[in-house]
């Protein structure tokens, strides 16, 4: 089937505390969003990229990459899930979608290969096993207990699903008013079980100011 990449890029990057949305900050003279888009454009198995951006995004016009025959720009929404949902309205239901955060420029083709190989009808996501010791706290920040990290994972993106399934699952999550931070959550709430595929830990989501230097370092190190 056709693979359509969906790139949600309509966030404001509040935790980054920068003077513009984080996807428009530069690493090596290129915006984070351009790094991400170029890495997806250079991947031969992606048919089209749907980019969800904020309404009246003043930075969009600074992307020298656009317009591009393989990139379709759509309006994002108030939440990440809304942005993905809006993008999905433009996708053929027989396609599979690869949803990837604009804020993850360090994705490698090797990890994309691992993900798109899967045959699970409920889809799959890249993830890394938790390595830190995890504490659960009460409301006064005192430790209540230590969690068993053995079956805990960090969810990454891309996340890969049949377009029709993700659309139905996100629609249901919307109807139920569920707050979800990734696409797999919608599939889980829908009663299905996406597969976890071990991904690289350098596929970080640039979230806080200190993540910028780390992503810059990874981008120089990687043979992508
Ligand atoms: N995103 C989106 N639409 C939204 C919110 C987020 O398309 N309404 C996108 C972001 O642009 C980002 C990805 O979803 O590429 C992951 O979200 P996150 O890291 O939370 O980005 P922001 O929401 O921009 O950051 P913050 O939560 O710190 O404000
Ligand atoms: Mg956010």
PDB file of C-alpha atoms and ligand atoms in Angstrom:
ATOM      1  CA  UNK A   1       0.000   0.000   0.000  1.00  0.00           C
ATOM      2  CA  UNK A   2       0.902   3.658  -0.335  1.00  0.00           C
ATOM      3  CA  UNK A   3       2.648   5.268   2.623  1.00  0.00           C
ATOM      4  CA  UNK A   4       1.688   8.836   3.461  1.00  0.00           C
ATOM      5  CA  UNK A   5       3.720  10.731   6.044  1.00  0.00           C
ATOM      6  CA  UNK A   6       1.835  13.109   8.331  1.00  0.00           C
ATOM      7  CA  UNK A   7       3.958  15.746  10.039  1.00  0.00           C
ATOM      8  CA  UNK A   8       2.203  17.667  12.814  1.00  0.00           C
ATOM      9  CA  UNK A   9       3.934  21.057  13.025  1.00  0.00           C
ATOM     10  CA  UNK A  10       1.216  23.315  14.417  1.00  0.00           C
ATOM     11  CA  UNK A  11       2.452  23.536  18.009  1.00  0.00           C
ATOM     12  CA  UNK A  12       3.722  26.641  19.771  1.00  0.00           C
ATOM     13  CA  UNK A  13       6.626  25.029  21.647  1.00  0.00           C
ATOM     14  CA  UNK A  14       5.789  26.504  25.036  1.00  0.00           C
ATOM     15  CA  UNK A  15       8.325  24.341  26.925  1.00  0.00           C
ATOM     16  CA  UNK A  16      11.081  25.513  24.594  1.00  0.00           C
ATOM     17  CA  UNK A  17      10.635  29.119  25.751  1.00  0.00           C
ATOM     18  CA  UNK A  18      11.994  30.489  22.477  1.00  0.00           C
ATOM     19  CA  UNK A  19      10.848  33.548  20.539  1.00  0.00           C
ATOM     20  CA  UNK A  20       9.199  31.391  17.877  1.00  0.00           C
ATOM     21  CA  UNK A  21       7.712  27.870  17.629  1.00  0.00           C
ATOM     22  CA  UNK A  22      10.563  25.387  18.106  1.00  0.00           C
ATOM     23  CA  UNK A  23      10.157  23.766  14.666  1.00  0.00           C
ATOM     24  CA  UNK A  24      11.392  27.061  13.205  1.00  0.00           C
ATOM     25  CA  UNK A  25      14.574  27.249  15.298  1.00  0.00           C
ATOM     26  CA  UNK A  26      17.716  26.564  13.296  1.00  0.00           C
ATOM     27  CA  UNK A  27      20.320  23.825  13.558  1.00  0.00           C
ATOM     28  CA  UNK A  28      23.247  24.155  11.124  1.00  0.00           C
ATOM     29  CA  UNK A  29      21.523  26.945   9.192  1.00  0.00           C
ATOM     30  CA  UNK A  30      18.348  24.965   8.552  1.00  0.00           C
ATOM     31  CA  UNK A  31      15.123  24.920  10.558  1.00  0.00           C
ATOM     32  CA  UNK A  32      14.272  21.817  12.577  1.00  0.00           C
ATOM     33  CA  UNK A  33      11.198  21.392  10.388  1.00  0.00           C
ATOM     34  CA  UNK A  34      13.346  21.416   7.225  1.00  0.00           C
ATOM     35  CA  UNK A  35      15.682  18.783   8.687  1.00  0.00           C
ATOM     36  CA  UNK A  36      12.669  16.590   9.428  1.00  0.00           C
ATOM     37  CA  UNK A  37      10.993  17.130   6.048  1.00  0.00           C
ATOM     38  CA  UNK A  38      14.214  16.536   4.096  1.00  0.00           C
ATOM     39  CA  UNK A  39      14.890  13.307   5.924  1.00  0.00           C
ATOM     40  CA  UNK A  40      11.375  12.101   5.016  1.00  0.00           C
ATOM     41  CA  UNK A  41      11.634  13.385   1.417  1.00  0.00           C
ATOM     42  CA  UNK A  42      14.889  11.475   0.971  1.00  0.00           C
ATOM     43  CA  UNK A  43      13.261   8.262   2.141  1.00  0.00           C
ATOM     44  CA  UNK A  44      12.160   6.413  -1.002  1.00  0.00           C
ATOM     45  CA  UNK A  45       9.128   4.594   0.441  1.00  0.00           C
ATOM     46  CA  UNK A  46       7.074   7.675   1.313  1.00  0.00           C
ATOM     47  CA  UNK A  47       4.600   8.722  -1.339  1.00  0.00           C
ATOM     48  CA  UNK A  48       3.462  12.126  -0.037  1.00  0.00           C
ATOM     49  CA  UNK A  49       3.980  14.263   3.066  1.00  0.00           C
ATOM     50  CA  UNK A  50       1.069  16.099   4.651  1.00  0.00           C
ATOM     51  CA  UNK A  51       2.291  18.964   6.796  1.00  0.00           C
ATOM     52  CA  UNK A  52      -0.112  20.375   9.414  1.00  0.00           C
ATOM     53  CA  UNK A  53       0.672  23.963  10.379  1.00  0.00           C
ATOM     54  CA  UNK A  54      -0.855  26.633  12.584  1.00  0.00           C
ATOM     55  CA  UNK A  55      -3.381  29.084  11.174  1.00  0.00           C
ATOM     56  CA  UNK A  56      -1.644  32.152   9.712  1.00  0.00           C
ATOM     57  CA  UNK A  57       1.759  30.671  10.518  1.00  0.00           C
ATOM     58  CA  UNK A  58       4.095  33.591   9.734  1.00  0.00           C
ATOM     59  CA  UNK A  59       7.190  31.377   9.495  1.00  0.00           C
ATOM     60  CA  UNK A  60       5.895  28.940   6.889  1.00  0.00           C
ATOM     61  CA  UNK A  61       6.804  31.240   4.001  1.00  0.00           C
ATOM     62  CA  UNK A  62      10.466  31.212   5.107  1.00  0.00           C
ATOM     63  CA  UNK A  63      10.794  27.514   4.212  1.00  0.00           C
ATOM     64  CA  UNK A  64      12.748  27.446   0.947  1.00  0.00           C
ATOM     65  CA  UNK A  65      11.597  23.862   0.457  1.00  0.00           C
ATOM     66  CA  UNK A  66       8.024  24.960  -0.269  1.00  0.00           C
ATOM     67  CA  UNK A  67       6.151  24.677  -2.504  1.00  0.00           C
ATOM     68  CA  UNK A  68       7.117  21.058  -3.159  1.00  0.00           C
ATOM     69  CA  UNK A  69       5.340  18.517  -5.367  1.00  0.00           C
ATOM     70  CA  UNK A  70       5.468  15.886  -2.587  1.00  0.00           C
ATOM     71  CA  UNK A  71       4.335  18.127   0.284  1.00  0.00           C
ATOM     72  CA  UNK A  72       0.744  19.119   0.932  1.00  0.00           C
ATOM     73  CA  UNK A  73       0.153  21.787   3.583  1.00  0.00           C
ATOM     74  CA  UNK A  74      -3.010  21.629   5.711  1.00  0.00           C
ATOM     75  CA  UNK A  75      -4.334  23.501   8.727  1.00  0.00           C
ATOM     76  CA  UNK A  76      -3.492  22.000  12.119  1.00  0.00           C
ATOM     77  CA  UNK A  77      -5.731  22.060  15.177  1.00  0.00           C
ATOM     78  CA  UNK A  78      -5.717  23.025  18.843  1.00  0.00           C
ATOM     79  CA  UNK A  79      -4.080  19.767  19.938  1.00  0.00           C
ATOM     80  CA  UNK A  80      -1.584  17.458  18.273  1.00  0.00           C
ATOM     81  CA  UNK A  81      -4.360  14.890  17.837  1.00  0.00           C
ATOM     82  CA  UNK A  82      -6.511  17.511  16.072  1.00  0.00           C
ATOM     83  CA  UNK A  83      -3.627  18.370  13.764  1.00  0.00           C
ATOM     84  CA  UNK A  84      -3.153  14.705  12.826  1.00  0.00           C
ATOM     85  CA  UNK A  85      -6.918  14.259  12.442  1.00  0.00           C
ATOM     86  CA  UNK A  86      -7.130  17.220  10.059  1.00  0.00           C
ATOM     87  CA  UNK A  87      -4.253  15.883   7.990  1.00  0.00           C
ATOM     88  CA  UNK A  88      -5.962  12.474   7.793  1.00  0.00           C
ATOM     89  CA  UNK A  89      -8.979  13.984   6.046  1.00  0.00           C
ATOM     90  CA  UNK A  90      -6.800  14.245   2.931  1.00  0.00           C
ATOM     91  CA  UNK A  91      -5.576  10.649   2.948  1.00  0.00           C
ATOM     92  CA  UNK A  92      -6.871   7.709   0.887  1.00  0.00           C
ATOM     93  CA  UNK A  93      -8.323   5.200   3.376  1.00  0.00           C
ATOM     94  CA  UNK A  94      -6.428   2.352   1.754  1.00  0.00           C
ATOM     95  CA  UNK A  95      -3.067   3.993   2.505  1.00  0.00           C
ATOM     96  CA  UNK A  96      -0.921   3.555   5.605  1.00  0.00           C
ATOM     97  CA  UNK A  97       0.147   6.652   7.483  1.00  0.00           C
ATOM     98  CA  UNK A  98       3.461   7.341   9.112  1.00  0.00           C
ATOM     99  CA  UNK A  99       2.884  10.070  11.697  1.00  0.00           C
ATOM    100  CA  UNK A 100       6.089  11.866  12.656  1.00  0.00           C
ATOM    101  CA  UNK A 101       6.628  14.888  14.918  1.00  0.00           C
ATOM    102  CA  UNK A 102       8.149  17.910  13.216  1.00  0.00           C
ATOM    103  CA  UNK A 103      10.230  18.247  16.384  1.00  0.00           C
ATOM    104  CA  UNK A 104      12.112  14.950  15.779  1.00  0.00           C
ATOM    105  CA  UNK A 105      14.716  15.799  13.124  1.00  0.00           C
ATOM    106  CA  UNK A 106      17.081  12.958  14.091  1.00  0.00           C
ATOM    107  CA  UNK A 107      14.971  10.130  12.653  1.00  0.00           C
ATOM    108  CA  UNK A 108      17.097   7.684  10.629  1.00  0.00           C
ATOM    109  CA  UNK A 109      16.173   5.737   7.505  1.00  0.00           C
ATOM    110  CA  UNK A 110      17.265   2.591   9.331  1.00  0.00           C
ATOM    111  CA  UNK A 111      14.486   3.118  11.929  1.00  0.00           C
ATOM    112  CA  UNK A 112      11.952   3.911   9.208  1.00  0.00           C
ATOM    113  CA  UNK A 113      12.895   0.610   7.531  1.00  0.00           C
ATOM    114  CA  UNK A 114      12.264  -1.310  10.754  1.00  0.00           C
ATOM    115  CA  UNK A 115       8.870   0.304  11.218  1.00  0.00           C
ATOM    116  CA  UNK A 116       7.384  -0.005   7.736  1.00  0.00           C
ATOM    117  CA  UNK A 117       8.290  -3.702   7.591  1.00  0.00           C
ATOM    118  CA  UNK A 118       5.645  -4.633  10.181  1.00  0.00           C
ATOM    119  CA  UNK A 119       2.492  -6.495   9.239  1.00  0.00           C
ATOM    120  CA  UNK A 120       0.455  -6.031  12.447  1.00  0.00           C
ATOM    121  CA  UNK A 121      -3.013  -4.800  11.323  1.00  0.00           C
ATOM    122  CA  UNK A 122      -3.164  -2.511  14.399  1.00  0.00           C
ATOM    123  CA  UNK A 123       0.069  -0.777  13.402  1.00  0.00           C
ATOM    124  CA  UNK A 124       3.309  -0.134  15.245  1.00  0.00           C
ATOM    125  CA  UNK A 125       5.357   2.606  16.849  1.00  0.00           C
ATOM    126  CA  UNK A 126       9.035   3.247  17.479  1.00  0.00           C
ATOM    127  CA  UNK A 127       9.859   3.132  21.170  1.00  0.00           C
ATOM    128  CA  UNK A 128      12.796   2.713  23.548  1.00  0.00           C
ATOM    129  CA  UNK A 129      12.846   0.619  26.728  1.00  0.00           C
ATOM    130  CA  UNK A 130      12.883   2.717  29.920  1.00  0.00           C
ATOM    131  CA  UNK A 131      16.389   2.720  31.446  1.00  0.00           C
ATOM    132  CA  UNK A 132      15.901   5.077  34.406  1.00  0.00           C
ATOM    133  CA  UNK A 133      14.452   3.999  37.732  1.00  0.00           C
ATOM    134  CA  UNK A 134      10.908   5.342  37.857  1.00  0.00           C
ATOM    135  CA  UNK A 135       9.281   6.747  41.006  1.00  0.00           C
ATOM    136  CA  UNK A 136       5.601   7.378  41.581  1.00  0.00           C
ATOM    137  CA  UNK A 137       4.871  10.390  43.809  1.00  0.00           C
ATOM    138  CA  UNK A 138       1.935  11.660  45.820  1.00  0.00           C
ATOM    139  CA  UNK A 139       0.678  15.240  45.505  1.00  0.00           C
ATOM    140  CA  UNK A 140       3.371  16.581  47.883  1.00  0.00           C
ATOM    141  CA  UNK A 141       6.147  15.092  45.749  1.00  0.00           C
ATOM    142  CA  UNK A 142       7.028  12.373  48.225  1.00  0.00           C
ATOM    143  CA  UNK A 143       7.886   8.970  46.821  1.00  0.00           C
ATOM    144  CA  UNK A 144       5.045   6.512  47.094  1.00  0.00           C
ATOM    145  CA  UNK A 145       6.709   3.652  45.257  1.00  0.00           C
ATOM    146  CA  UNK A 146       9.207   2.545  42.640  1.00  0.00           C
ATOM    147  CA  UNK A 147       7.633   1.333  39.418  1.00  0.00           C
ATOM    148  CA  UNK A 148       8.697  -1.870  37.709  1.00  0.00           C
ATOM    149  CA  UNK A 149      10.313  -0.562  34.548  1.00  0.00           C
ATOM    150  CA  UNK A 150      10.594  -3.961  32.920  1.00  0.00           C
ATOM    151  CA  UNK A 151       7.645  -3.526  30.630  1.00  0.00           C
ATOM    152  CA  UNK A 152       7.752   0.250  30.305  1.00  0.00           C
ATOM    153  CA  UNK A 153       8.699   2.042  27.115  1.00  0.00           C
ATOM    154  CA  UNK A 154       9.159   5.579  25.854  1.00  0.00           C
ATOM    155  CA  UNK A 155       6.863   6.145  22.891  1.00  0.00           C
ATOM    156  CA  UNK A 156       8.611   7.835  19.962  1.00  0.00           C
ATOM    157  CA  UNK A 157       7.525   8.688  16.451  1.00  0.00           C
ATOM    158  CA  UNK A 158       7.052   7.759  13.659  1.00  0.00           C
ATOM    159  CA  UNK A 159       3.933   5.765  14.466  1.00  0.00           C
ATOM    160  CA  UNK A 160       2.569   3.669  11.619  1.00  0.00           C
ATOM    161  CA  UNK A 161      -1.094   2.688  11.100  1.00  0.00           C
ATOM    162  CA  UNK A 162      -3.663   1.940   8.415  1.00  0.00           C
ATOM    163  CA  UNK A 163      -5.123   5.385   7.611  1.00  0.00           C
ATOM    164  CA  UNK A 164      -8.701   4.192   7.971  1.00  0.00           C
ATOM    165  CA  UNK A 165      -8.061   2.738  11.428  1.00  0.00           C
ATOM    166  CA  UNK A 166      -6.279   5.822  12.765  1.00  0.00           C
ATOM    167  CA  UNK A 167      -9.054   8.032  11.436  1.00  0.00           C
ATOM    168  CA  UNK A 168     -11.733   5.979  13.200  1.00  0.00           C
ATOM    169  CA  UNK A 169      -9.719   5.773  16.422  1.00  0.00           C
ATOM    170  CA  UNK A 170      -9.006   9.517  16.523  1.00  0.00           C
ATOM    171  CA  UNK A 171     -12.660  10.224  15.760  1.00  0.00           C
ATOM    172  CA  UNK A 172     -13.696   8.078  18.713  1.00  0.00           C
ATOM    173  CA  UNK A 173     -11.121   9.693  21.026  1.00  0.00           C
ATOM    174  CA  UNK A 174     -12.453  13.102  19.939  1.00  0.00           C
ATOM    175  CA  UNK A 175     -16.062  12.064  20.600  1.00  0.00           C
ATOM    176  CA  UNK A 176     -15.137  10.753  24.051  1.00  0.00           C
ATOM    177  CA  UNK A 177     -13.139  13.876  24.869  1.00  0.00           C
ATOM    178  CA  UNK A 178      -9.983  11.878  25.561  1.00  0.00           C
ATOM    179  CA  UNK A 179      -6.711  13.802  25.951  1.00  0.00           C
ATOM    180  CA  UNK A 180      -4.061  11.887  24.052  1.00  0.00           C
ATOM    181  CA  UNK A 181      -0.416  12.755  23.422  1.00  0.00           C
ATOM    182  CA  UNK A 182       0.327  10.198  20.734  1.00  0.00           C
ATOM    183  CA  UNK A 183      -1.537   8.358  17.999  1.00  0.00           C
ATOM    184  CA  UNK A 184      -1.088   4.891  19.469  1.00  0.00           C
ATOM    185  CA  UNK A 185      -3.148   6.013  22.505  1.00  0.00           C
ATOM    186  CA  UNK A 186      -6.159   6.466  20.247  1.00  0.00           C
ATOM    187  CA  UNK A 187      -5.699   2.972  18.819  1.00  0.00           C
ATOM    188  CA  UNK A 188      -5.337   1.539  22.347  1.00  0.00           C
ATOM    189  CA  UNK A 189      -8.537   3.268  23.491  1.00  0.00           C
ATOM    190  CA  UNK A 190     -10.167   1.803  20.404  1.00  0.00           C
ATOM    191  CA  UNK A 191      -9.341  -1.637  21.845  1.00  0.00           C
ATOM    192  CA  UNK A 192      -6.387  -2.614  19.658  1.00  0.00           C
ATOM    193  CA  UNK A 193      -2.717  -3.250  20.349  1.00  0.00           C
ATOM    194  CA  UNK A 194      -0.055  -1.556  18.226  1.00  0.00           C
ATOM    195  CA  UNK A 195       3.349  -3.219  18.203  1.00  0.00           C
ATOM    196  CA  UNK A 196       6.439  -1.694  19.846  1.00  0.00           C
ATOM    197  CA  UNK A 197       9.510  -1.575  17.631  1.00  0.00           C
ATOM    198  CA  UNK A 198      12.813  -0.753  19.323  1.00  0.00           C
ATOM    199  CA  UNK A 199      14.047   2.542  17.898  1.00  0.00           C
ATOM    200  CA  UNK A 200      17.202   4.577  18.407  1.00  0.00           C
ATOM    201  CA  UNK A 201      17.400   6.695  21.535  1.00  0.00           C
ATOM    202  CA  UNK A 202      18.894   9.599  19.573  1.00  0.00           C
ATOM    203  CA  UNK A 203      15.497  10.102  17.895  1.00  0.00           C
ATOM    204  CA  UNK A 204      14.679  12.731  20.501  1.00  0.00           C
ATOM    205  CA  UNK A 205      11.770  15.140  20.473  1.00  0.00           C
ATOM    206  CA  UNK A 206      13.192  18.624  20.832  1.00  0.00           C
ATOM    207  CA  UNK A 207      11.140  19.870  23.760  1.00  0.00           C
ATOM    208  CA  UNK A 208      13.292  21.888  26.193  1.00  0.00           C
ATOM    209  CA  UNK A 209      16.081  24.395  25.498  1.00  0.00           C
ATOM    210  CA  UNK A 210      18.839  21.899  26.322  1.00  0.00           C
ATOM    211  CA  UNK A 211      17.556  19.471  23.662  1.00  0.00           C
ATOM    212  CA  UNK A 212      18.737  21.764  20.873  1.00  0.00           C
ATOM    213  CA  UNK A 213      22.464  21.176  21.421  1.00  0.00           C
ATOM    214  CA  UNK A 214      21.840  17.453  21.754  1.00  0.00           C
ATOM    215  CA  UNK A 215      19.953  17.264  18.457  1.00  0.00           C
ATOM    216  CA  UNK A 216      22.696  19.294  16.764  1.00  0.00           C
ATOM    217  CA  UNK A 217      25.288  16.817  18.041  1.00  0.00           C
ATOM    218  CA  UNK A 218      23.260  13.785  16.916  1.00  0.00           C
ATOM    219  CA  UNK A 219      22.713  15.256  13.458  1.00  0.00           C
ATOM    220  CA  UNK A 220      26.494  15.632  12.985  1.00  0.00           C
ATOM    221  CA  UNK A 221      27.201  12.112  14.257  1.00  0.00           C
ATOM    222  CA  UNK A 222      24.586  10.167  12.326  1.00  0.00           C
ATOM    223  CA  UNK A 223      25.059   8.452   9.010  1.00  0.00           C
ATOM    224  CA  UNK A 224      21.479   8.966   8.048  1.00  0.00           C
TER     225      UNK A 224
HETATM  226  N1  LIG B   1       1.652  19.838  17.361  1.00  0.00           N
HETATM  227  C1  LIG B   1       0.689  20.112  16.395  1.00  0.00           C
HETATM  228  N2  LIG B   1      -0.473  20.751  16.747  1.00  0.00           N
HETATM  229  C2  LIG B   1      -0.689  21.119  18.023  1.00  0.00           C
HETATM  230  C3  LIG B   1       0.281  20.831  19.021  1.00  0.00           C
HETATM  231  C4  LIG B   1       1.455  20.170  18.657  1.00  0.00           C
HETATM  232  O1  LIG B   1       0.871  19.803  15.217  1.00  0.00           O
HETATM  233  N3  LIG B   1      -1.826  21.760  18.322  1.00  0.00           N
HETATM  234  C5  LIG B   1       2.917  19.217  16.936  1.00  0.00           C
HETATM  235  C6  LIG B   1       4.146  20.020  17.339  1.00  0.00           C
HETATM  236  O2  LIG B   1       4.381  21.054  16.382  1.00  0.00           O
HETATM  237  C7  LIG B   1       5.243  18.980  17.404  1.00  0.00           C
HETATM  238  C8  LIG B   1       4.476  17.685  17.735  1.00  0.00           C
HETATM  239  O3  LIG B   1       3.098  17.966  17.570  1.00  0.00           O
HETATM  240  O4  LIG B   1       5.916  18.804  16.189  1.00  0.00           O
HETATM  241  C9  LIG B   1       4.789  17.207  19.145  1.00  0.00           C
HETATM  242  O5  LIG B   1       4.247  18.118  20.095  1.00  0.00           O
HETATM  243  P1  LIG B   1       5.060  18.876  21.226  1.00  0.00           P
HETATM  244  O6  LIG B   1       6.447  18.384  21.308  1.00  0.00           O
HETATM  245  O7  LIG B   1       4.222  18.902  22.449  1.00  0.00           O
HETATM  246  O8  LIG B   1       5.162  20.367  20.592  1.00  0.00           O
HETATM  247  P2  LIG B   1       4.467  21.686  21.107  1.00  0.00           P
HETATM  248  O9  LIG B   1       3.055  21.412  21.467  1.00  0.00           O
HETATM  249  O10 LIG B   1       4.726  22.722  20.079  1.00  0.00           O
HETATM  250  O11 LIG B   1       5.335  22.028  22.407  1.00  0.00           O
HETATM  251  P3  LIG B   1       4.780  22.345  23.885  1.00  0.00           P
HETATM  252  O12 LIG B   1       3.910  21.184  24.283  1.00  0.00           O
HETATM  253  O13 LIG B   1       6.012  22.486  24.729  1.00  0.00           O
HETATM  254  O14 LIG B   1       4.006  23.638  23.762  1.00  0.00           O
HETATM  255 MG1  LIG B   2       2.559  20.025  23.075  1.00  0.00          MG
END
